[in-house]
Short mmCIF file of C-alpha atoms in Angstrom, two decimals:
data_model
loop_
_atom_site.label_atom_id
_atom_site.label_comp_id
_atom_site.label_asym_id
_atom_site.label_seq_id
_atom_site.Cartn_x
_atom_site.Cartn_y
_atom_site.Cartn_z
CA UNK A 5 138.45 77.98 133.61
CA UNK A 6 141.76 79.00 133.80
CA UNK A 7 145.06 78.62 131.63
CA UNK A 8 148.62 78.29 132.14
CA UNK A 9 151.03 80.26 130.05
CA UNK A 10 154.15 78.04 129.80
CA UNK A 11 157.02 79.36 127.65
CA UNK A 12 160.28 76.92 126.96
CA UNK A 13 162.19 79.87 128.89
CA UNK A 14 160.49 79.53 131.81
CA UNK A 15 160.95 75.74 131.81
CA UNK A 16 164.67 76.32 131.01
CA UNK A 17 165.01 78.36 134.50
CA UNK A 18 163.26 75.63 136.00
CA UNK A 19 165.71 73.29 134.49
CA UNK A 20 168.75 75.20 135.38
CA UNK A 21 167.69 75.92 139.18
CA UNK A 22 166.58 72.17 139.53
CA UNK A 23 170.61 70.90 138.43
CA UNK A 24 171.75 73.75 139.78
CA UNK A 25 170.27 72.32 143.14
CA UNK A 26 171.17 68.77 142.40
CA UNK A 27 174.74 68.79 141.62
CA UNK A 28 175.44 71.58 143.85
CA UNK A 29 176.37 74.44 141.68
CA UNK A 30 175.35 78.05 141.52
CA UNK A 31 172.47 78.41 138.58
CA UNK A 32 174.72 81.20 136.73
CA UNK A 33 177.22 78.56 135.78
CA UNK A 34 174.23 76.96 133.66
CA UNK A 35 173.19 78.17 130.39
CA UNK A 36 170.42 76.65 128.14
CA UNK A 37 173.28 75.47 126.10
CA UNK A 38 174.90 73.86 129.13
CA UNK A 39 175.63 70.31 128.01
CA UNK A 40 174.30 68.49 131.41
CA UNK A 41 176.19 65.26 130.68
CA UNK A 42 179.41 66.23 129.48
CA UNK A 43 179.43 68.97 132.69
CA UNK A 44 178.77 66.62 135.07
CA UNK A 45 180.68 63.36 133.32
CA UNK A 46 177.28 61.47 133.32
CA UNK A 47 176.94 58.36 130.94
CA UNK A 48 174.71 57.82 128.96
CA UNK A 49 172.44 55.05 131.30
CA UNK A 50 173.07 57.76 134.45
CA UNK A 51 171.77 60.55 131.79
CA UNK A 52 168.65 58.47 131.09
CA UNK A 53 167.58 57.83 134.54
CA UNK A 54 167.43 61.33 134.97
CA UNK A 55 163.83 61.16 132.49
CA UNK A 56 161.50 59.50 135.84
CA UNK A 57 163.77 61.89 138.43
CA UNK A 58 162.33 65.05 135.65
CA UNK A 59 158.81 63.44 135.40
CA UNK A 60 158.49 63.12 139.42
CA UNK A 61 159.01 66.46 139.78
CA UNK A 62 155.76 68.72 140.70
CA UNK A 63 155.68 70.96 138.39
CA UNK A 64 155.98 68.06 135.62
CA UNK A 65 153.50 66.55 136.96
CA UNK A 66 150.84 69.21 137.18
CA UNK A 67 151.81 69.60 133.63
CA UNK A 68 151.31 66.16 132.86
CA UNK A 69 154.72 65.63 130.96
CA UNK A 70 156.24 62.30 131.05
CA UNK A 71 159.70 61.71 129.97
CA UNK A 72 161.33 58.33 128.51
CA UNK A 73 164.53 57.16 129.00
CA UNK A 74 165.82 56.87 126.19
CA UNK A 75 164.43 60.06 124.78
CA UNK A 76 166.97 61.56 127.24
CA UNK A 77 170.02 60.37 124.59
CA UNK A 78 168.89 62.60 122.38
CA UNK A 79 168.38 66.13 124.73
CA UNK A 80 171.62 66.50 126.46
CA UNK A 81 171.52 70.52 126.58
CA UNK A 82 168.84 72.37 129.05
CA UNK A 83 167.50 74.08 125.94
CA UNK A 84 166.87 70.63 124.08
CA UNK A 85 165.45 69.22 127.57
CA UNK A 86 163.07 72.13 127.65
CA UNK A 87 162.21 72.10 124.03
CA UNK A 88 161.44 68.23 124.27
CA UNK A 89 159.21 69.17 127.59
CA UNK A 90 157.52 71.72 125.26
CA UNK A 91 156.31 69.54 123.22
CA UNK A 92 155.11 66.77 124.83
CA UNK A 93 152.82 70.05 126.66
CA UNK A 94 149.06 69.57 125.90
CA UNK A 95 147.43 72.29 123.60
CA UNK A 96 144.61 74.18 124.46
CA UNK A 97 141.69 73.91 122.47
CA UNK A 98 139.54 76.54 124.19
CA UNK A 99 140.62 80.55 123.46
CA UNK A 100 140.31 82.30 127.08
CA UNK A 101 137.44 85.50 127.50
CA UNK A 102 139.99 87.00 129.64
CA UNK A 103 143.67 87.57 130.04
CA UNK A 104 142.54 87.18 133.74
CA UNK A 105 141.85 83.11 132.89
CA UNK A 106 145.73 82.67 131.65
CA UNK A 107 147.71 81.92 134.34
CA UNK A 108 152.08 81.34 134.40
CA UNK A 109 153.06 78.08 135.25
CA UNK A 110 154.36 79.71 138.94
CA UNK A 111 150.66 81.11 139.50
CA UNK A 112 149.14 78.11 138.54
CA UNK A 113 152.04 76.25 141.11
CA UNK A 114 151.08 78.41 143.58
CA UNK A 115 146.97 78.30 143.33
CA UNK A 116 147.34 74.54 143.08
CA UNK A 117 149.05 74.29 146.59
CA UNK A 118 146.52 76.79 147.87
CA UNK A 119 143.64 74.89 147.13
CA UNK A 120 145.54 71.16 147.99
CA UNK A 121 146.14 73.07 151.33
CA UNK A 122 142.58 74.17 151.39
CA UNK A 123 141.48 70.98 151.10
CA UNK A 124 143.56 69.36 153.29
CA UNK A 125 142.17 71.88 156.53
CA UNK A 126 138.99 70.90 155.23
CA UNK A 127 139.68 67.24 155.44
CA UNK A 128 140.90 67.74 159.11
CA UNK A 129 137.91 69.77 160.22
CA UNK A 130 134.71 67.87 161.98
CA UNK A 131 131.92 67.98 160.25
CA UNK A 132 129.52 71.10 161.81
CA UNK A 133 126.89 69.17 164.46
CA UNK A 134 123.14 69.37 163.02
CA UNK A 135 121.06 71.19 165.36
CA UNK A 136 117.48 69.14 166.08
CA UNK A 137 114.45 71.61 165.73
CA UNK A 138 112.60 72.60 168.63
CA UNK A 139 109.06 71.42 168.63
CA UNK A 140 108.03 75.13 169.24
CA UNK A 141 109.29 75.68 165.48
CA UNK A 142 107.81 72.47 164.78
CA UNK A 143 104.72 73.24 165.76
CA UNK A 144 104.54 76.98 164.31
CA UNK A 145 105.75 75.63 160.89
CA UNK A 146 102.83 72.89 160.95
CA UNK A 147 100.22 75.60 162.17
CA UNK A 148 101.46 78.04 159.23
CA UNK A 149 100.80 75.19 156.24
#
């Protein structure tokens, strides 16, 4: 089993490059304490739409964080975005035998489109052709039992 390591700064940089991306900017004019709305002169109902653009995004998903709409109101900075994300994280229960089974949320990115890649060569590959038995090994296997 492994684990993913998720801190709220790492989820901040992921915020920041991600509206960095979208509006066009350079990611050093961001700051946690960017105020996304008032930057960009977003109202409030363009703000809140943002919560299903946030949730469709794949590393939100393979987190399994959903975001409401009008929880978005209330998280206008990239540090309250990311905080809210944090919490909504799921806990682990289970305490890992090795640091080896804790993975960061860009490994676990990265394994996770390895092995959907993996499986999607797999999925395109013919199954390998069954070969029939000779009846010479038929008959040596019957005259052995």
């Amino acid at each position: 089993m492994n684990l993913v390591s998720v801190s709220q700064q790492e989820i901040e940089d992921r915020l920041i490059d991600y509206f960095a991306g979208h509006f066009g900017d350079d990611p050093s004019v961001l700051t946690p304490a960017t105020n996304i709305p008032k930057m960009y002169n977003l109202g409030a109902s363009q703000w809140a739409m943002f919560a299903d653009v946030l949730s469709q995004l794949p590393w939100t998903v393979k987190l399994h964080v959903r975001l409401a709409q009008k929880e978005m109101v209330t998280v206008p900075q990239i540090q309250q975005l990311a905080n809210l994300i944090v919490r909504k994280l799921p806990h682990v229960v289970a305490i890992p035998t090795l640091a080896s089974e804790i993975l960061s949320l860009d490994s676990f990115m990265k394994a996770h489109a390895s092995l959907e890649l993996e499986s999607a060569l797999k999925a395109e590959k013919p199954a390998p052709k069954k070969q029939a038995k000779s009846k010479k090994g038929k008959a040596k296997k019957l005259a052995d039992t």
